[in-house]
Structures are given as C-alpha cells and as structure tokens.
Amino acid sequence: MKSIRKYLYFNTDNRMELINITGQVRSILKESGIKDGLCLVNAMHITASVFINDDESGLHQDYIEWLEELAPHEPVSQYAHNGFEDNADAHLKRQIMGREVVVAVTDGKLDFGPWEQIFYGEFDGQREKRVLVKIIGE
C-alpha cells in the first residue's frame, strides 16, 4: 500500500471564506500515483472546516448568511468562550460544517457524484491555517 501526506496552507483576507480546493487535492492525488484507495481531507484547526458541496456562488452566500444567523459573530459578549479571544462563533460554525471529508479514489480520480467539489471553510480567518490531505491505496 502507498500513501502520501501533504498540507495546504491558507491565510484568508476575510474572517469567513469558502474556498474550492478540489484542484489542489486532485494535484496531490496525481502526484501520489494512487489509482484505488481513499483520500482524507481535513482542517487542522478548530475554527475551520472541510466539506463537499456544489461550487455555486449563490449557495456559498446562502451558507455564509445562514451560518451567521445561527452563530452571529457579534455581539461577542453573548458567548461564554469569548474573553481572550472573540471567536466562539467560529467554533460553532465549524461544528456545523464538519472537520473532514473522505472521498473514494477510483481509477486514479476522486470518485465524486455530480457537481461535488471539496471546499475549505474559514470562519476565523486572517491568519495562517492548514489542511491535511492524506491519500492511501494502491
């Protein structure tokens, strides 16, 4: 069995951003030479997420607005967690959107359904964070 481990690094301009990372994951898969296996992609920070969905700008805006309604950033005083930091909402948003995805690898390709893409969700941005891509298989 072969494996490859790579990190993707992000430092977003905005506090909350959704970034399509499918192309970067595909590049790592190609580099690995793995034809059949599993690909794990996970956020290595507790205020960021990795998830699968459609790459449609209206949907992304809906996500951002919905998450902000569920866990608004302000007023920061509404959260017991906030004190030294003001990012309790980002922890909650990450919990909703999830930590990681696992995608089957078949014939050297990510085995997606129609329209599926991998996204990095940042909820407390403007500092460097990383995403792990680990692929195992033959």
Tab-separated table of C-alpha atoms in Angstrom:
chain	number	residue	atom	x	y	z
A	1	MET	CA	0.000	0.000	0.000
A	2	LYS	CA	1.191	3.505	-0.831
A	3	SER	CA	0.416	6.729	0.984
A	4	ILE	CA	1.063	10.415	0.629
A	5	ARG	CA	0.608	13.241	3.123
A	6	LYS	CA	0.620	16.903	2.118
A	7	TYR	CA	-0.535	20.134	3.712
A	8	LEU	CA	-2.377	23.015	2.114
A	9	TYR	CA	-1.930	26.413	3.769
A	10	PHE	CA	-4.442	29.243	3.852
A	11	ASN	CA	-4.343	32.812	5.132
A	12	THR	CA	-7.620	34.388	4.072
A	13	ASP	CA	-8.287	38.075	3.542
A	14	ASN	CA	-11.664	37.832	5.273
A	15	ARG	CA	-12.847	36.406	8.557
A	16	MET	CA	-15.214	33.999	6.776
A	17	GLU	CA	-14.464	32.499	3.343
A	18	LEU	CA	-15.326	29.364	1.387
A	19	ILE	CA	-12.549	28.210	-0.956
A	20	ASN	CA	-12.729	25.463	-3.572
A	21	ILE	CA	-9.690	23.212	-3.009
A	22	THR	CA	-10.675	20.398	-5.381
A	23	GLY	CA	-7.931	21.234	-7.882
A	24	GLN	CA	-5.236	21.182	-5.203
A	25	VAL	CA	-6.453	17.818	-3.894
A	26	ARG	CA	-6.530	16.412	-7.436
A	27	SER	CA	-2.934	17.546	-7.960
A	28	ILE	CA	-1.819	15.712	-4.823
A	29	LEU	CA	-3.693	12.604	-5.946
A	30	LYS	CA	-1.969	12.739	-9.347
A	31	GLU	CA	1.421	13.167	-7.657
A	32	SER	CA	0.738	10.125	-5.467
A	33	GLY	CA	0.179	7.744	-8.372
A	34	ILE	CA	-2.534	6.020	-6.325
A	35	LYS	CA	-5.258	4.507	-8.515
A	36	ASP	CA	-7.558	2.885	-5.945
A	37	GLY	CA	-7.948	3.966	-2.322
A	38	LEU	CA	-9.197	6.703	-0.036
A	39	CYS	CA	-8.482	10.409	0.226
A	40	LEU	CA	-8.887	12.159	3.586
A	41	VAL	CA	-9.004	15.948	3.623
A	42	ASN	CA	-9.322	17.635	6.997
A	43	ALA	CA	-8.979	21.052	8.544
A	44	MET	CA	-6.200	21.140	11.118
A	45	HIS	CA	-7.757	23.965	13.105
A	46	ILE	CA	-10.859	24.143	15.280
A	47	THR	CA	-12.322	27.199	13.572
A	48	ALA	CA	-12.074	25.895	10.004
A	49	SER	CA	-13.891	23.200	8.064
A	50	VAL	CA	-13.649	20.948	5.033
A	51	PHE	CA	-16.875	19.933	3.323
A	52	ILE	CA	-18.283	18.782	-0.021
A	53	ASN	CA	-20.919	20.650	-1.991
A	54	ASP	CA	-21.661	22.431	-5.264
A	55	ASP	CA	-19.426	25.292	-6.457
A	56	GLU	CA	-22.201	27.834	-6.909
A	57	SER	CA	-21.768	31.408	-5.673
A	58	GLY	CA	-25.401	31.832	-4.579
A	59	LEU	CA	-25.153	28.688	-2.464
A	60	HIS	CA	-21.935	29.954	-0.885
A	61	GLN	CA	-23.616	33.242	0.002
A	62	ASP	CA	-26.548	31.281	1.467
A	63	TYR	CA	-24.136	29.284	3.641
A	64	ILE	CA	-22.419	32.418	4.920
A	65	GLU	CA	-25.708	34.143	5.741
A	66	TRP	CA	-27.227	31.002	7.323
A	67	LEU	CA	-24.176	30.344	9.488
A	68	GLU	CA	-24.110	33.972	10.613
A	69	GLU	CA	-27.790	33.707	11.597
A	70	LEU	CA	-27.145	30.513	13.584
A	71	ALA	CA	-23.986	31.775	15.290
A	72	PRO	CA	-23.547	35.533	14.786
A	73	HIS	CA	-20.082	36.919	15.417
A	74	GLU	CA	-21.389	39.962	17.257
A	75	PRO	CA	-22.059	40.843	19.918
A	76	VAL	CA	-19.031	38.868	21.065
A	77	SER	CA	-20.214	39.211	24.675
A	78	GLN	CA	-23.037	36.715	24.019
A	79	TYR	CA	-20.597	33.781	24.226
A	80	ALA	CA	-19.086	32.406	27.434
A	81	HIS	CA	-15.994	31.293	25.461
A	82	ASN	CA	-15.092	34.833	24.438
A	83	GLY	CA	-12.677	36.617	26.707
A	84	PHE	CA	-9.109	36.411	25.497
A	85	GLU	CA	-10.434	35.569	22.017
A	86	ASP	CA	-13.583	36.654	20.189
A	87	ASN	CA	-14.095	33.561	18.034
A	88	ALA	CA	-16.721	31.421	19.783
A	89	ASP	CA	-18.972	31.767	16.741
A	90	ALA	CA	-16.236	30.283	14.524
A	91	HIS	CA	-16.041	27.183	16.736
A	92	LEU	CA	-19.803	26.702	16.410
A	93	LYS	CA	-19.762	27.245	12.638
A	94	ARG	CA	-17.010	24.641	12.269
A	95	GLN	CA	-19.038	22.164	14.307
A	96	ILE	CA	-21.973	22.600	11.942
A	97	MET	CA	-19.912	22.330	8.737
A	98	GLY	CA	-17.678	19.476	9.869
A	99	ARG	CA	-13.994	18.730	10.179
A	100	GLU	CA	-13.188	16.470	7.238
A	101	VAL	CA	-14.243	14.575	4.158
A	102	VAL	CA	-13.232	11.175	2.826
A	103	VAL	CA	-13.502	10.593	-0.915
A	104	ALA	CA	-13.029	7.268	-2.686
A	105	VAL	CA	-10.265	7.103	-5.281
A	106	THR	CA	-11.187	5.033	-8.340
A	107	ASP	CA	-9.043	4.717	-11.472
A	108	GLY	CA	-6.782	7.496	-10.167
A	109	LYS	CA	-9.618	10.021	-9.804
A	110	LEU	CA	-11.697	11.410	-6.971
A	111	ASP	CA	-14.939	9.430	-7.182
A	112	PHE	CA	-17.469	12.264	-6.865
A	113	GLY	CA	-21.166	12.441	-7.523
A	114	PRO	CA	-22.479	15.096	-9.917
A	115	TRP	CA	-21.376	18.646	-9.060
A	116	GLU	CA	-19.466	17.614	-5.916
A	117	GLN	CA	-16.396	19.673	-5.036
A	118	ILE	CA	-14.222	19.948	-1.909
A	119	PHE	CA	-14.203	23.223	-0.003
A	120	TYR	CA	-12.184	24.779	2.783
A	121	GLY	CA	-14.422	26.808	5.085
A	122	GLU	CA	-12.711	29.519	7.113
A	123	PHE	CA	-14.651	31.038	9.999
A	124	ASP	CA	-11.928	32.959	11.904
A	125	GLY	CA	-9.541	33.975	9.163
A	126	GLN	CA	-6.734	36.418	8.554
A	127	ARG	CA	-4.072	34.093	9.954
A	128	GLU	CA	-2.347	31.027	8.568
A	129	LYS	CA	-4.056	27.663	8.931
A	130	ARG	CA	-3.534	24.304	7.280
A	131	VAL	CA	-5.450	21.425	5.773
A	132	LEU	CA	-4.163	17.839	5.751
A	133	VAL	CA	-4.526	15.736	2.594
A	134	LYS	CA	-3.750	12.052	3.246
A	135	ILE	CA	-4.233	9.517	0.462
A	136	ILE	CA	-3.775	5.768	0.899
A	137	GLY	CA	-4.193	2.946	-1.569
A	138	GLU	CA	-2.642	1.037	-4.418
